[in-house]
Amino acid sequence: MQWGFRWYGEEDTIPLAYIKQIPGMHGVVGTLLDKLPGDVWQKPEIMALKESVEEKDLKLLGIESVSVHDSIKAGTADRDQYINNYIETIKNLSACGVNMICYSFKPIFGWFKTNLNYENEDGSKALLFDAKVIEDMEPKDMYQLIHSQSKGFRLSGWEEERLEKFKKLEEMYEGQTREDLFDNLTYFLERIIPVAEEYKVKMAIHPDDPPFEIFDYPRITKNLEDIKRILNIVDSPYNGITLCTGSLGGDPENDLVEIIQEVGDKINFVHFRNVEHLGERKFKESAHLSSEGSLDMHAIMKALIEVGYDGPVRPDHGRMVWGEEAIPGYGLYDRAMGLTYMQGLYEAISKDLARK
Ligand SMILES: [Mn+2]
């Protein structure tokens, strides 16, 4: 497996030099933070990112995310121009030697939590989702809720530009059903996957976080059934998924091991994270260890090894520990501990399997 870390570029509180000091680290999954959905990513900008990573003796393992423009997700008449831009970005990334794109296909909201600074008993802080908190809220109120907790950090998917045009966004998606959204994804994938194949860029759709509908906006990447349906749109190794254990794991009905066994050959990226179920549609992001949350991380790693997964893997969100201040979910310490734990699982399981 290729051990990685998410890195937000020069704006990140964590320098690449620190990431490099984590044992066994191969590289980072990067982004161009100033790019809005629909923009073409130009080669010089991508090369600058890649060179800054390689200067520190790390690899650029992929991009997360190249956001999909709302016109594509809403299926409006102007979508083709944005799909053409997306295709240009795929080609430009390929030309720069970047071969994996994580993306998502969710109306209005990407990742979604109701508390970014939930204090655990030990004083560490975690992200938490509780459906009850938003029961009486309007969708646009979520921006205020998230921004009031962001500690001044820019949060991808929650940009102020999106709030400014929120009314327009709501109108774009008004009345959209799951089938409509799925049709729009189909239209998108039928255009981009042949290009991704030709240019050898693996697409990896990220599941819904949380994996159920909120504010009645349709969600189509919630579970195994959804994932299989998406993979069937275009059957290609370039039409794959990001296996985000913490996102899918937010629904206790999702069996991560089963998902890996069923669609293992289409996993193009892994986000490794544990969650603790606290009640109906309520969970928090725990430390990575199986003992700290509700998921069996050993079984998940074993299943990944058994299906032969050898692509990029990164610890997903971590808690804030030891007084660290960083982008919520993206501190250094807890993610570094998480990665070391993942590597320990990997070594133990793979050596054990080799002996058999
Ligand atoms: Mn994730």
XYZ file of C-alpha atoms and ligand atoms in Angstrom:
357
model
C 0.000 0.000 0.000
C 1.068 3.573 -0.541
C 0.908 5.374 2.812
C -0.278 8.927 2.462
C -1.550 12.021 4.194
C -3.903 14.714 3.037
C -2.124 18.039 2.576
C -3.850 21.369 1.988
C -0.863 23.126 0.447
C 0.924 26.118 1.861
C -2.215 27.051 3.842
C -1.982 23.809 5.828
C -0.791 24.167 9.422
C 1.325 21.059 8.882
C 4.491 21.450 6.830
C 5.503 18.723 4.401
C 8.719 18.288 6.379
C 6.660 17.093 9.376
C 4.643 14.729 7.203
C 7.889 13.300 5.846
C 9.005 12.531 9.413
C 6.130 10.092 9.934
C 7.732 6.645 9.508
C 7.143 4.905 6.195
C 5.347 7.863 4.622
C 5.187 7.720 0.832
C 3.380 10.880 -0.119
C 0.450 13.234 0.082
C -2.874 13.684 -1.573
C -3.002 17.328 -2.511
C -5.279 19.993 -3.872
C -5.322 23.462 -5.357
C -7.416 25.257 -2.752
C -8.184 28.283 -4.900
C -9.886 26.255 -7.592
C -13.643 26.524 -7.660
C -15.822 23.752 -9.045
C -15.801 24.016 -12.832
C -12.366 25.636 -13.146
C -9.732 24.046 -15.381
C -6.612 23.092 -13.438
C -3.704 24.352 -15.512
C -0.487 22.415 -15.939
C 1.850 25.044 -14.416
C -0.261 25.144 -11.228
C -0.315 21.370 -10.961
C 3.430 21.160 -11.609
C 4.110 23.754 -8.899
C 2.140 21.645 -6.406
C 3.882 18.462 -7.514
C 7.334 20.005 -7.312
C 6.717 21.398 -3.846
C 5.789 17.888 -2.696
C 8.673 16.155 -4.467
C 11.169 18.678 -3.110
C 10.493 17.135 0.283
C 11.062 13.646 -1.079
C 7.355 12.785 -1.051
C 5.095 11.721 -3.898
C 1.897 13.389 -5.033
C -0.319 10.306 -4.742
C -3.408 11.948 -6.153
C -5.813 14.851 -5.860
C -8.679 15.353 -3.484
C -10.777 16.752 -4.639
C -11.429 17.975 -8.128
C -14.906 19.275 -7.327
C -17.743 18.669 -9.731
C -19.640 21.815 -10.765
C -23.224 22.101 -9.541
C -24.505 22.392 -13.126
C -23.247 18.848 -13.728
C -24.808 17.493 -10.540
C -28.055 19.356 -11.129
C -28.027 18.474 -14.834
C -28.661 21.996 -16.114
C -28.319 23.032 -19.759
C -24.843 24.536 -19.329
C -23.290 21.341 -17.923
C -21.325 20.360 -21.030
C -18.927 23.261 -20.757
C -18.085 22.236 -17.189
C -17.681 18.601 -18.198
C -15.302 19.767 -20.927
C -13.364 21.698 -18.279
C -13.245 18.588 -16.085
C -11.880 16.615 -19.021
C -9.185 19.254 -19.549
C -8.254 18.944 -15.879
C -7.979 15.150 -16.181
C -5.685 15.543 -19.184
C -3.565 18.190 -17.459
C -3.201 16.094 -14.303
C -2.169 13.130 -16.413
C 0.398 15.233 -18.269
C 1.892 16.125 -14.880
C 2.018 12.476 -13.777
C -0.941 12.590 -11.385
C -3.058 9.464 -11.726
C -5.839 9.497 -9.145
C -8.728 11.884 -8.555
C -11.029 11.659 -5.559
C -14.340 13.419 -6.134
C -17.868 13.361 -4.854
C -21.320 13.764 -6.331
C -23.522 15.295 -3.676
C -26.013 18.116 -4.031
C -25.380 21.229 -1.897
C -23.501 19.637 0.970
C -20.321 17.597 0.853
C -19.105 16.330 4.201
C -21.379 17.317 7.009
C -20.972 17.300 10.780
C -22.888 19.119 13.482
C -20.032 19.581 15.957
C -16.435 20.137 14.850
C -15.078 20.470 18.384
C -16.851 17.834 20.442
C -14.902 17.382 23.640
C -14.154 13.801 24.615
C -13.774 12.792 28.243
C -9.987 12.830 27.911
C -10.033 16.443 26.646
C -9.331 15.563 23.017
C -11.720 16.960 20.418
C -13.555 15.168 17.651
C -16.068 15.744 14.877
C -19.566 14.570 15.643
C -22.792 14.188 13.699
C -26.174 14.255 15.414
C -29.256 14.375 13.205
C -31.290 15.860 16.086
C -29.264 19.081 15.992
C -30.430 19.916 12.481
C -34.038 18.793 12.854
C -35.338 22.336 13.188
C -32.720 24.039 11.049
C -32.832 25.322 7.501
C -30.116 24.146 5.089
C -28.566 27.597 4.792
C -28.172 27.764 8.592
C -25.579 25.026 8.297
C -23.018 27.455 6.942
C -23.334 29.590 10.067
C -23.102 26.494 12.261
C -19.995 25.204 10.487
C -18.272 28.600 10.221
C -18.876 29.353 13.895
C -16.830 26.243 14.699
C -14.125 26.409 12.037
C -11.690 28.484 14.125
C -10.929 30.611 11.098
C -9.755 27.741 8.915
C -11.034 27.464 5.370
C -13.114 24.295 5.075
C -13.405 22.714 1.673
C -17.006 22.461 0.536
C -18.076 25.235 2.917
C -16.603 28.182 1.010
C -18.255 31.560 1.506
C -18.844 31.734 -2.250
C -21.245 28.844 -1.861
C -23.189 30.535 0.905
C -23.476 33.710 -1.182
C -25.176 31.803 -3.954
C -27.076 29.453 -1.690
C -30.506 30.506 -2.894
C -29.479 29.838 -6.467
C -28.108 26.435 -5.457
C -31.337 25.542 -3.716
C -33.269 26.454 -6.854
C -30.960 24.377 -9.030
C -31.585 21.256 -6.992
C -35.236 21.866 -6.179
C -37.286 18.710 -6.588
C -34.284 16.599 -7.545
C -34.826 12.910 -6.886
C -32.267 10.177 -6.390
C -32.974 8.981 -9.913
C -32.344 12.473 -11.323
C -29.039 12.698 -9.503
C -28.071 9.221 -10.651
C -28.926 10.130 -14.259
C -26.702 13.201 -14.003
C -23.851 11.106 -12.636
C -24.378 8.661 -15.501
C -24.153 11.486 -18.038
C -20.952 12.726 -16.385
C -19.249 9.325 -16.115
C -20.106 8.325 -19.675
C -18.223 11.424 -20.810
C -15.231 11.398 -18.480
C -14.380 7.727 -17.925
C -13.245 7.099 -21.530
C -10.879 10.059 -21.117
C -9.722 8.842 -17.712
C -8.988 5.459 -19.309
C -7.056 6.946 -22.186
C -5.045 9.227 -19.902
C -4.686 6.636 -17.128
C -6.239 8.686 -14.347
C -8.177 6.604 -11.827
C -11.426 8.201 -10.677
C -12.470 7.499 -7.089
C -15.916 8.645 -5.992
C -16.157 9.415 -2.282
C -19.163 8.082 -0.356
C -21.694 10.280 1.396
C -20.658 11.579 4.781
C -22.908 10.911 6.633
C -24.294 8.043 4.526
C -27.929 9.038 4.646
C -30.094 11.873 3.377
C -30.120 15.214 5.146
C -32.604 18.025 4.462
C -34.151 15.690 1.867
C -31.386 16.223 -0.675
C -30.838 12.966 -2.555
C -27.769 10.902 -1.768
C -26.582 8.127 -4.058
C -23.260 6.949 -2.567
C -24.522 5.676 0.775
C -24.063 1.925 0.723
C -23.016 -1.175 -1.219
C -26.102 -1.122 -3.436
C -25.412 2.498 -4.464
C -21.739 1.799 -5.075
C -22.460 -1.230 -7.259
C -24.912 0.782 -9.289
C -22.343 3.524 -9.896
C -19.635 1.024 -10.838
C -22.022 -0.516 -13.348
C -22.531 2.768 -15.199
C -19.181 2.291 -16.904
C -17.355 -0.935 -16.112
C -13.739 0.159 -15.970
C -10.886 0.124 -13.453
C -10.872 3.899 -13.968
C -14.434 4.180 -12.656
C -13.733 3.356 -9.026
C -14.400 4.417 -5.476
C -12.725 5.948 -2.476
C -13.378 3.468 0.287
C -13.940 5.895 3.168
C -14.497 3.657 6.157
C -15.606 6.504 8.400
C -18.181 7.813 5.941
C -19.777 4.478 5.098
C -19.265 3.388 8.701
C -21.582 6.163 9.930
C -24.442 3.811 9.108
C -24.251 0.680 11.295
C -26.018 -1.226 8.486
C -22.981 -0.854 6.217
C -20.644 -3.845 6.474
C -17.250 -2.539 5.392
C -15.728 -6.003 4.994
C -18.564 -7.081 2.737
C -18.185 -3.913 0.655
C -14.443 -4.536 0.219
C -15.048 -8.164 -0.739
C -17.738 -7.206 -3.263
C -16.069 -4.252 -5.005
C -12.425 -4.635 -3.987
C -11.124 -4.472 -7.552
C -12.712 -1.034 -7.974
C -11.201 0.594 -4.899
C -8.827 3.310 -6.126
C -8.211 5.124 -2.840
C -8.741 4.354 0.845
C -9.631 6.677 3.719
C -9.032 4.775 6.934
C -10.970 6.046 9.929
C -13.053 4.730 12.792
C -16.366 6.057 14.119
C -18.249 5.417 17.321
C -22.001 4.998 17.003
C -23.725 6.920 19.774
C -27.367 6.456 18.833
C -29.815 6.789 15.982
C -28.047 8.850 13.296
C -25.517 10.009 15.816
C -21.821 9.189 15.759
C -18.450 10.711 16.427
C -15.103 10.277 14.751
C -13.076 8.268 17.233
C -9.390 7.470 17.363
C -8.416 4.940 14.696
C -8.041 1.839 16.884
C -10.793 -0.791 16.804
C -11.018 -0.539 20.591
C -11.925 3.158 20.359
C -14.825 2.964 17.927
C -17.509 0.759 16.438
C -15.630 -0.551 13.390
C -13.321 -3.570 13.300
C -10.305 -1.907 11.704
C -8.312 -5.157 11.757
C -11.005 -6.897 9.710
C -11.120 -3.949 7.287
C -7.342 -3.938 6.771
C -7.334 -7.729 6.381
C -10.052 -7.549 3.728
C -8.105 -4.872 1.837
C -4.971 -7.005 1.873
C -6.904 -10.090 0.799
C -8.425 -8.356 -2.232
C -4.923 -7.241 -3.201
C -5.409 -3.525 -2.714
C -2.078 -1.748 -3.232
C -3.073 1.866 -3.952
C -2.933 4.996 -1.811
C -4.265 4.817 1.748
C -4.431 7.647 4.199
C -5.590 8.084 7.748
C -8.756 10.098 7.409
C -9.836 12.603 10.024
C -8.225 12.460 13.422
C -9.034 13.994 16.772
C -7.350 17.131 18.050
C -4.961 16.050 20.794
C -2.141 17.592 22.828
C -3.567 21.095 22.403
C -3.070 21.178 18.655
C -4.921 23.802 16.580
C -5.469 22.766 12.987
C -8.134 22.390 10.317
C -10.877 20.385 12.078
C -10.168 16.703 11.473
C -6.754 17.404 9.983
C -4.335 17.742 12.848
C -0.918 16.128 12.709
C -0.708 14.047 15.863
C -3.790 11.863 15.827
C -3.537 11.176 12.111
C 0.131 10.230 12.541
C -0.823 7.820 15.333
C -3.558 6.493 13.081
C -1.150 5.872 10.242
C 1.317 4.079 12.482
C -1.522 1.866 13.718
C -2.551 1.141 10.115
C 1.002 0.174 9.241
C 1.130 -2.088 12.283
C -2.061 -3.830 11.223
C -0.709 -4.145 7.701
C 2.592 -5.686 8.763
C 1.001 -8.110 11.216
C -1.724 -9.269 8.830
C 0.426 -9.539 5.714
C 3.176 -11.490 7.495
C 0.587 -13.774 9.037
C -1.025 -14.433 5.644
C 2.386 -15.059 4.046
C 3.102 -17.798 6.589
C -0.110 -19.668 5.776
Mn -13.198 10.359 3.634
